[in-house]
Amino acid sequence: MSRVSTTEPSSPRRWPLLYLGVAFTTLATLLLELSLTRIFSVVFHYHLSFLAISIALFGLGAGGVFSYSVASWRGGLYGKLGRLSIWNSAAVLIGLVFLLSRGGELDNFTLAAIYLACALPFVFAGAVVSLAISDTIERVSKVYFYDLLGAAVGCLLLVPLLEAVGGPNTVIAAAVLYAAAGAIWFTLAGAPRGRIVAVAVGLALVLLVVYNKSSRIVDIRYAKSQELKEELFVKWNSFSRIAVAQDNSRMTMVVIDADASTGIANYDIDRLTDQQRKDLVSQGPGLPYALRPGAKTLIIGPGGGFDVTRALASGSKDVTGVEINKIIAQTVMKDKLSYLSRRLYFRPEVHIHVEDGRSFVRRSQDKFQVLQATLVDTWASTAAGAFALSENNLYTSDAFYDYLSHLTDDGILAFTRWGFVPPRESLRLLTLAMDALDKLDEHRYAQHVIVARENQKIIDGWGATDTVLISRKPFSFEDVEKARQVLRESNMEAVYLPGDKPNNPFYDVLRTKDLDGFLAQYPYDVSPVDDNRPFFFYTVQPRDVWNFLTTSNRDSADFKINRAVPTLFGLVAISLIATAVMLVLPPLVLGTRLPTEPGVRLFLFYFLCIGVGYILIQVALIQKFVLLLGHPTYALTVIVFAMLVASSLGSYWSKRLGTADRDPMLRWALVAVALLIGVLAFVVTPLANVAVGWPFWARVIFTVALISPPSFAMGMPFPSGLARLERWHAPSVRWAWSINAAASVLGSALAIFLALYLGLRETLFLGGMLYLVALTTLRTKLEPSA
């Protein structure tokens, strides 16, 4: 058996329609995959959003295995692809309704049911693409070109669709696109009735999207195991679902992904009473304004405006806020719901920018007296399907150097984090500051730090917060005494003040002569993290990982903060199992038709290597370019789109360049990927630093120019490998597709695992080196079987 047989009319292939059918299928698949990461982030805790990527890639791989069964069905190929596409439209809608209707605690049985329900559309899609590629192997370079091009368009459509119709409707839109693909396949099959059914299904789903946008009959009702309260306002974007609702105390809150929240400040700034001014400044986040009243201020993550209000209450006349979420900054605070904050962001003293805070600081030419970030967390996922790292970039030693460099000589850096005993996040702020102060030739750390704790009586819960102040120059005696007075009058705890000698880890870390020794023996990992390993919130010591996985109290704050640890290890385990399944199932299906030719089975390892390598490179690059492009959405869209387009062009040109027909050319393509990625791993950061001040359009062009050459080369190995394999054992082509998809599952988990323990640069480098490992499988000269 060399190819799927067809019983459609023997007229010449209608290649444009075939390419379009493949492109619509992959467009819908990527759109479904990325929109599910957003829904998973809202419905479950954000770490499980990574599971959507695993589900998608596992389903695609399983679809490759399923294609062996589909190939044996009666009827022509295109008719089968049409039926699979129509079934897929139904499977998407059924899976979505099942997912959104799950209430109560998420047990293993429910999670498994959700996994299977959400995986089914990807199984159908994987079977369609696998069958299409194996049947058109003579033009695999062009078919794969349209495969990647469709995925690239899906990436572009994600952001506008999420913003226009919301998460659930974007999933339904993917079902519409599957129906459109079905109409194309039925056209190729010469089946007008099937085409009519596909068009009718597509139109019905379009009507459902239109109706559901206003009625919300298919929408999120339960999130984080709780029924959602009545919401005044809901809007989606590519990395969050923003709702406005009232909490139990009747305060109006901005709720992010049904989890993290920030209150909306409702003060009459021009008529503040003395008591209101005192209350605003007599809180942890108000401490910098007690020391620097009237300060020129930069606030990262102003949210609902409480920090802005504190600055204004202290007399500030120049307050800049940098909010990463446009819905909060624009829609909630300046458009539809601006009355809730008494139009705070319209005040002439307030200047709001929508951008990643760190990126704004790096490009700014101004200096500030107060630079503040209050409880800016990373409890939401980007559509990238990996760790939401954009806010982690706020908390690195490189970031603290940027912040301190943008302070006046009397300037103060103020960060508020959750307080625990023993301290984790707030203590790590000190190690970041110490590293940054060293670069500024300031070595008397103990004179640069003030730590205050609020709500210390509920330290075991989420209410206690530590505000850490770090000065550009040593605090003066007057600063220290003023802080002592404010803390005493506000009933806050003076955890550390310059000149004091408290018996706590803050004093110990500031005064120790052996910082490495202190960090090694401390029960939590509070060592300074940099831009290469920006995992500020991960505080589990490497030596304690096993104990954390097996003995942690799942209701503890530590587990909630570090829940990514068991999720990550579980995802790696699931990925390994998925990869093993893809390796084992096709031989069972093929039975006696297993490849016996020398080297064929070894060559299948080639597809595993390039699958893992591609995803490692992509995940690392997305994070590397967040700071340059100024927003995680821009990084996701530009990197994924540019990589897919460049790779599709590489696929298109692979046949003309001879990589599909001549092993030496394929070897050169693999070497080129490894060399280009190896160079990129070491030059991307310094080059990005050069371009950080350029206009946005120039930074986008620069990014595309930087990543396109290696991405072009990365588009050649997969179609060339399939063409090479087809010549020696055609039934294994779909097996190779399955292995490559399963490898992507493994790569998506390994990318975060490697970045966590090695770093992003090393992850990028290892992704390139896997292409050299793939090169070793070409050593055997394969000969076509008789």
PDB file of C-alpha atoms in Angstrom, residues 229-414:
ATOM      1  CA  LYS A 229     -21.540  36.051  40.279  1.00  0.00           C
ATOM      2  CA  GLU A 230     -23.583  38.532  38.316  1.00  0.00           C
ATOM      3  CA  GLU A 231     -21.225  40.554  36.144  1.00  0.00           C
ATOM      4  CA  LEU A 232     -21.802  44.144  35.070  1.00  0.00           C
ATOM      5  CA  PHE A 233     -19.453  43.895  32.104  1.00  0.00           C
ATOM      6  CA  VAL A 234     -17.437  41.206  30.281  1.00  0.00           C
ATOM      7  CA  LYS A 235     -14.899  41.536  27.480  1.00  0.00           C
ATOM      8  CA  TRP A 236     -12.153  39.268  26.118  1.00  0.00           C
ATOM      9  CA  ASN A 237      -8.784  39.886  24.542  1.00  0.00           C
ATOM     10  CA  SER A 238      -5.942  37.590  23.572  1.00  0.00           C
ATOM     11  CA  PHE A 239      -4.625  37.132  27.109  1.00  0.00           C
ATOM     12  CA  SER A 240      -7.511  37.796  29.494  1.00  0.00           C
ATOM     13  CA  ARG A 241     -11.212  37.823  30.183  1.00  0.00           C
ATOM     14  CA  ILE A 242     -12.046  41.034  32.002  1.00  0.00           C
ATOM     15  CA  ALA A 243     -15.222  41.257  34.044  1.00  0.00           C
ATOM     16  CA  VAL A 244     -16.545  43.956  36.352  1.00  0.00           C
ATOM     17  CA  ALA A 245     -18.519  42.759  39.373  1.00  0.00           C
ATOM     18  CA  GLN A 246     -19.104  43.559  43.022  1.00  0.00           C
ATOM     19  CA  ASP A 247     -17.433  41.547  45.783  1.00  0.00           C
ATOM     20  CA  ASN A 248     -19.006  40.551  49.104  1.00  0.00           C
ATOM     21  CA  SER A 249     -18.259  43.990  50.564  1.00  0.00           C
ATOM     22  CA  ARG A 250     -20.053  45.656  47.602  1.00  0.00           C
ATOM     23  CA  MET A 251     -16.787  47.097  46.263  1.00  0.00           C
ATOM     24  CA  THR A 252     -16.682  47.203  42.479  1.00  0.00           C
ATOM     25  CA  MET A 253     -13.865  44.986  41.244  1.00  0.00           C
ATOM     26  CA  VAL A 254     -12.122  44.354  37.952  1.00  0.00           C
ATOM     27  CA  VAL A 255     -11.802  40.552  37.757  1.00  0.00           C
ATOM     28  CA  ILE A 256      -9.165  39.001  35.485  1.00  0.00           C
ATOM     29  CA  ASP A 257      -9.862  35.465  34.243  1.00  0.00           C
ATOM     30  CA  ALA A 258     -12.338  34.940  37.100  1.00  0.00           C
ATOM     31  CA  ASP A 259      -9.420  34.946  39.555  1.00  0.00           C
ATOM     32  CA  ALA A 260      -7.111  37.901  40.138  1.00  0.00           C
ATOM     33  CA  SER A 261      -8.924  41.143  40.910  1.00  0.00           C
ATOM     34  CA  THR A 262      -8.307  44.816  41.538  1.00  0.00           C
ATOM     35  CA  GLY A 263     -10.664  47.315  43.091  1.00  0.00           C
ATOM     36  CA  ILE A 264     -11.857  50.426  41.274  1.00  0.00           C
ATOM     37  CA  ALA A 265     -10.972  53.581  43.221  1.00  0.00           C
ATOM     38  CA  ASN A 266     -13.975  55.853  43.705  1.00  0.00           C
ATOM     39  CA  TYR A 267     -12.784  59.084  45.273  1.00  0.00           C
ATOM     40  CA  ASP A 268     -13.556  62.722  44.640  1.00  0.00           C
ATOM     41  CA  ILE A 269      -9.915  63.775  44.251  1.00  0.00           C
ATOM     42  CA  ASP A 270     -10.687  67.483  44.420  1.00  0.00           C
ATOM     43  CA  ARG A 271     -12.623  67.093  47.675  1.00  0.00           C
ATOM     44  CA  LEU A 272     -10.649  64.516  49.633  1.00  0.00           C
ATOM     45  CA  THR A 273     -11.083  64.813  53.374  1.00  0.00           C
ATOM     46  CA  ASP A 274      -8.066  64.832  55.686  1.00  0.00           C
ATOM     47  CA  GLN A 275      -9.048  61.380  56.909  1.00  0.00           C
ATOM     48  CA  GLN A 276      -9.203  60.008  53.350  1.00  0.00           C
ATOM     49  CA  ARG A 277      -5.754  61.417  52.571  1.00  0.00           C
ATOM     50  CA  LYS A 278      -4.375  59.896  55.755  1.00  0.00           C
ATOM     51  CA  ASP A 279      -5.968  56.513  55.059  1.00  0.00           C
ATOM     52  CA  LEU A 280      -4.619  56.373  51.506  1.00  0.00           C
ATOM     53  CA  VAL A 281      -1.043  57.174  52.565  1.00  0.00           C
ATOM     54  CA  SER A 282      -1.223  55.026  55.711  1.00  0.00           C
ATOM     55  CA  GLN A 283      -1.279  51.760  53.774  1.00  0.00           C
ATOM     56  CA  GLY A 284       1.682  49.734  52.559  1.00  0.00           C
ATOM     57  CA  PRO A 285       1.466  50.971  48.946  1.00  0.00           C
ATOM     58  CA  GLY A 286       1.048  54.522  50.278  1.00  0.00           C
ATOM     59  CA  LEU A 287       4.391  54.493  52.142  1.00  0.00           C
ATOM     60  CA  PRO A 288       6.510  55.855  49.233  1.00  0.00           C
ATOM     61  CA  TYR A 289       4.198  58.869  49.014  1.00  0.00           C
ATOM     62  CA  ALA A 290       4.579  59.545  52.718  1.00  0.00           C
ATOM     63  CA  LEU A 291       8.338  59.789  52.127  1.00  0.00           C
ATOM     64  CA  ARG A 292       8.106  61.588  48.749  1.00  0.00           C
ATOM     65  CA  PRO A 293       4.893  63.667  48.764  1.00  0.00           C
ATOM     66  CA  GLY A 294       4.118  65.244  45.406  1.00  0.00           C
ATOM     67  CA  ALA A 295       6.505  62.880  43.626  1.00  0.00           C
ATOM     68  CA  LYS A 296       6.737  62.520  39.876  1.00  0.00           C
ATOM     69  CA  THR A 297       5.425  58.968  39.700  1.00  0.00           C
ATOM     70  CA  LEU A 298       5.424  55.954  37.395  1.00  0.00           C
ATOM     71  CA  ILE A 299       2.968  53.181  38.275  1.00  0.00           C
ATOM     72  CA  ILE A 300       3.253  49.795  36.592  1.00  0.00           C
ATOM     73  CA  GLY A 301      -0.100  48.036  36.528  1.00  0.00           C
ATOM     74  CA  PRO A 302      -2.355  50.836  37.848  1.00  0.00           C
ATOM     75  CA  GLY A 303      -5.476  48.680  37.287  1.00  0.00           C
ATOM     76  CA  GLY A 304      -8.489  50.270  38.951  1.00  0.00           C
ATOM     77  CA  GLY A 305      -6.548  53.330  40.037  1.00  0.00           C
ATOM     78  CA  PHE A 306      -5.844  52.963  43.778  1.00  0.00           C
ATOM     79  CA  ASP A 307      -2.116  53.671  43.425  1.00  0.00           C
ATOM     80  CA  VAL A 308      -2.915  56.594  41.130  1.00  0.00           C
ATOM     81  CA  THR A 309      -5.286  57.922  43.790  1.00  0.00           C
ATOM     82  CA  ARG A 310      -2.613  57.554  46.492  1.00  0.00           C
ATOM     83  CA  ALA A 311      -0.155  59.541  44.387  1.00  0.00           C
ATOM     84  CA  LEU A 312      -2.684  62.290  43.731  1.00  0.00           C
ATOM     85  CA  ALA A 313      -3.693  62.371  47.408  1.00  0.00           C
ATOM     86  CA  SER A 314      -0.047  63.047  48.317  1.00  0.00           C
ATOM     87  CA  GLY A 315       0.043  66.023  45.951  1.00  0.00           C
ATOM     88  CA  SER A 316       1.578  64.488  42.833  1.00  0.00           C
ATOM     89  CA  LYS A 317       1.063  66.570  39.699  1.00  0.00           C
ATOM     90  CA  ASP A 318       2.621  64.123  37.221  1.00  0.00           C
ATOM     91  CA  VAL A 319       1.442  60.503  37.436  1.00  0.00           C
ATOM     92  CA  THR A 320       2.191  58.060  34.621  1.00  0.00           C
ATOM     93  CA  GLY A 321       0.447  54.677  34.605  1.00  0.00           C
ATOM     94  CA  VAL A 322       1.503  51.803  32.359  1.00  0.00           C
ATOM     95  CA  GLU A 323      -1.222  49.160  32.089  1.00  0.00           C
ATOM     96  CA  ILE A 324      -0.651  46.085  29.959  1.00  0.00           C
ATOM     97  CA  ASN A 325      -4.358  45.339  29.569  1.00  0.00           C
ATOM     98  CA  LYS A 326      -6.163  47.656  27.158  1.00  0.00           C
ATOM     99  CA  ILE A 327      -9.594  46.571  28.352  1.00  0.00           C
ATOM    100  CA  ILE A 328      -8.809  47.762  31.891  1.00  0.00           C
ATOM    101  CA  ALA A 329      -7.015  50.951  30.882  1.00  0.00           C
ATOM    102  CA  GLN A 330      -9.332  52.003  28.092  1.00  0.00           C
ATOM    103  CA  THR A 331     -12.717  50.265  28.156  1.00  0.00           C
ATOM    104  CA  VAL A 332     -13.239  50.069  31.917  1.00  0.00           C
ATOM    105  CA  MET A 333     -11.441  53.191  33.147  1.00  0.00           C
ATOM    106  CA  LYS A 334     -11.927  55.583  30.226  1.00  0.00           C
ATOM    107  CA  ASP A 335     -14.895  54.457  28.143  1.00  0.00           C
ATOM    108  CA  LYS A 336     -18.064  52.623  29.162  1.00  0.00           C
ATOM    109  CA  LEU A 337     -17.435  52.383  32.901  1.00  0.00           C
ATOM    110  CA  SER A 338     -15.376  55.498  33.577  1.00  0.00           C
ATOM    111  CA  TYR A 339     -18.107  56.798  35.897  1.00  0.00           C
ATOM    112  CA  LEU A 340     -17.195  54.052  38.399  1.00  0.00           C
ATOM    113  CA  SER A 341     -13.841  55.773  39.050  1.00  0.00           C
ATOM    114  CA  ARG A 342     -15.214  59.308  38.665  1.00  0.00           C
ATOM    115  CA  ARG A 343     -13.239  59.594  35.402  1.00  0.00           C
ATOM    116  CA  LEU A 344      -9.961  59.283  37.298  1.00  0.00           C
ATOM    117  CA  TYR A 345      -7.884  58.555  34.183  1.00  0.00           C
ATOM    118  CA  PHE A 346      -9.140  61.723  32.483  1.00  0.00           C
ATOM    119  CA  ARG A 347      -7.489  63.984  35.052  1.00  0.00           C
ATOM    120  CA  PRO A 348      -4.781  66.247  33.538  1.00  0.00           C
ATOM    121  CA  GLU A 349      -2.174  64.983  36.044  1.00  0.00           C
ATOM    122  CA  VAL A 350      -2.673  61.359  34.929  1.00  0.00           C
ATOM    123  CA  HIS A 351      -1.093  59.878  31.792  1.00  0.00           C
ATOM    124  CA  ILE A 352      -2.003  56.269  30.932  1.00  0.00           C
ATOM    125  CA  HIS A 353      -0.106  54.092  28.444  1.00  0.00           C
ATOM    126  CA  VAL A 354      -1.117  50.601  27.267  1.00  0.00           C
ATOM    127  CA  GLU A 355       2.113  48.642  27.140  1.00  0.00           C
ATOM    128  CA  ASP A 356       4.258  46.150  29.003  1.00  0.00           C
ATOM    129  CA  GLY A 357       5.601  48.105  31.988  1.00  0.00           C
ATOM    130  CA  ARG A 358       9.184  46.940  31.662  1.00  0.00           C
ATOM    131  CA  SER A 359       9.290  47.751  27.961  1.00  0.00           C
ATOM    132  CA  PHE A 360       7.970  51.254  28.672  1.00  0.00           C
ATOM    133  CA  VAL A 361      10.641  51.864  31.295  1.00  0.00           C
ATOM    134  CA  ARG A 362      13.435  50.750  28.993  1.00  0.00           C
ATOM    135  CA  ARG A 363      12.339  53.145  26.265  1.00  0.00           C
ATOM    136  CA  SER A 364      11.545  56.080  28.523  1.00  0.00           C
ATOM    137  CA  GLN A 365      13.918  59.034  28.757  1.00  0.00           C
ATOM    138  CA  ASP A 366      12.317  60.327  31.969  1.00  0.00           C
ATOM    139  CA  LYS A 367      13.379  59.861  35.563  1.00  0.00           C
ATOM    140  CA  PHE A 368      10.931  59.475  38.431  1.00  0.00           C
ATOM    141  CA  GLN A 369      10.877  59.998  42.187  1.00  0.00           C
ATOM    142  CA  VAL A 370       8.582  57.004  42.748  1.00  0.00           C
ATOM    143  CA  LEU A 371       8.330  53.912  40.569  1.00  0.00           C
ATOM    144  CA  GLN A 372       5.664  51.545  41.907  1.00  0.00           C
ATOM    145  CA  ALA A 373       4.096  48.128  41.246  1.00  0.00           C
ATOM    146  CA  THR A 374       1.501  46.754  43.659  1.00  0.00           C
ATOM    147  CA  LEU A 375       0.612  43.070  43.506  1.00  0.00           C
ATOM    148  CA  VAL A 376       1.141  42.848  39.762  1.00  0.00           C
ATOM    149  CA  ASP A 377       0.748  39.106  39.355  1.00  0.00           C
ATOM    150  CA  THR A 378       1.098  36.554  36.556  1.00  0.00           C
ATOM    151  CA  TRP A 379      -2.148  34.707  37.153  1.00  0.00           C
ATOM    152  CA  ALA A 380      -3.310  34.765  33.587  1.00  0.00           C
ATOM    153  CA  SER A 381      -2.157  32.948  30.488  1.00  0.00           C
ATOM    154  CA  THR A 382      -1.281  34.279  27.110  1.00  0.00           C
ATOM    155  CA  ALA A 383      -2.589  32.548  24.110  1.00  0.00           C
ATOM    156  CA  ALA A 384       0.860  31.177  23.529  1.00  0.00           C
ATOM    157  CA  GLY A 385      -0.016  28.210  25.605  1.00  0.00           C
ATOM    158  CA  ALA A 386       3.017  28.440  27.802  1.00  0.00           C
ATOM    159  CA  PHE A 387       3.827  30.187  31.053  1.00  0.00           C
ATOM    160  CA  ALA A 388       2.488  33.735  31.069  1.00  0.00           C
ATOM    161  CA  LEU A 389       5.912  35.231  31.415  1.00  0.00           C
ATOM    162  CA  SER A 390       5.304  38.860  30.464  1.00  0.00           C
ATOM    163  CA  GLU A 391       4.760  39.992  34.019  1.00  0.00           C
ATOM    164  CA  ASN A 392       7.662  37.849  35.220  1.00  0.00           C
ATOM    165  CA  ASN A 393       9.851  40.185  33.197  1.00  0.00           C
ATOM    166  CA  LEU A 394       8.919  42.851  35.723  1.00  0.00           C
ATOM    167  CA  TYR A 395      10.657  40.892  38.451  1.00  0.00           C
ATOM    168  CA  THR A 396      14.247  40.220  37.375  1.00  0.00           C
ATOM    169  CA  SER A 397      17.602  41.680  38.371  1.00  0.00           C
ATOM    170  CA  ASP A 398      17.862  43.163  34.855  1.00  0.00           C
ATOM    171  CA  ALA A 399      14.463  44.802  35.338  1.00  0.00           C
ATOM    172  CA  PHE A 400      15.482  46.262  38.705  1.00  0.00           C
ATOM    173  CA  TYR A 401      18.580  47.745  37.088  1.00  0.00           C
ATOM    174  CA  ASP A 402      16.307  49.400  34.505  1.00  0.00           C
ATOM    175  CA  TYR A 403      14.013  50.723  37.236  1.00  0.00           C
ATOM    176  CA  LEU A 404      16.772  52.087  39.468  1.00  0.00           C
ATOM    177  CA  SER A 405      18.426  53.696  36.442  1.00  0.00           C
ATOM    178  CA  HIS A 406      15.199  55.617  35.816  1.00  0.00           C
ATOM    179  CA  LEU A 407      15.003  57.061  39.330  1.00  0.00           C
ATOM    180  CA  THR A 408      16.195  60.474  40.442  1.00  0.00           C
ATOM    181  CA  ASP A 409      18.902  60.487  43.109  1.00  0.00           C
ATOM    182  CA  ASP A 410      16.203  60.720  45.794  1.00  0.00           C
ATOM    183  CA  GLY A 411      13.972  58.251  43.954  1.00  0.00           C
ATOM    184  CA  ILE A 412      12.283  55.207  45.486  1.00  0.00           C
ATOM    185  CA  LEU A 413      11.318  51.889  43.930  1.00  0.00           C
ATOM    186  CA  ALA A 414       8.208  50.480  45.690  1.00  0.00           C
TER     187      ALA A 414
END
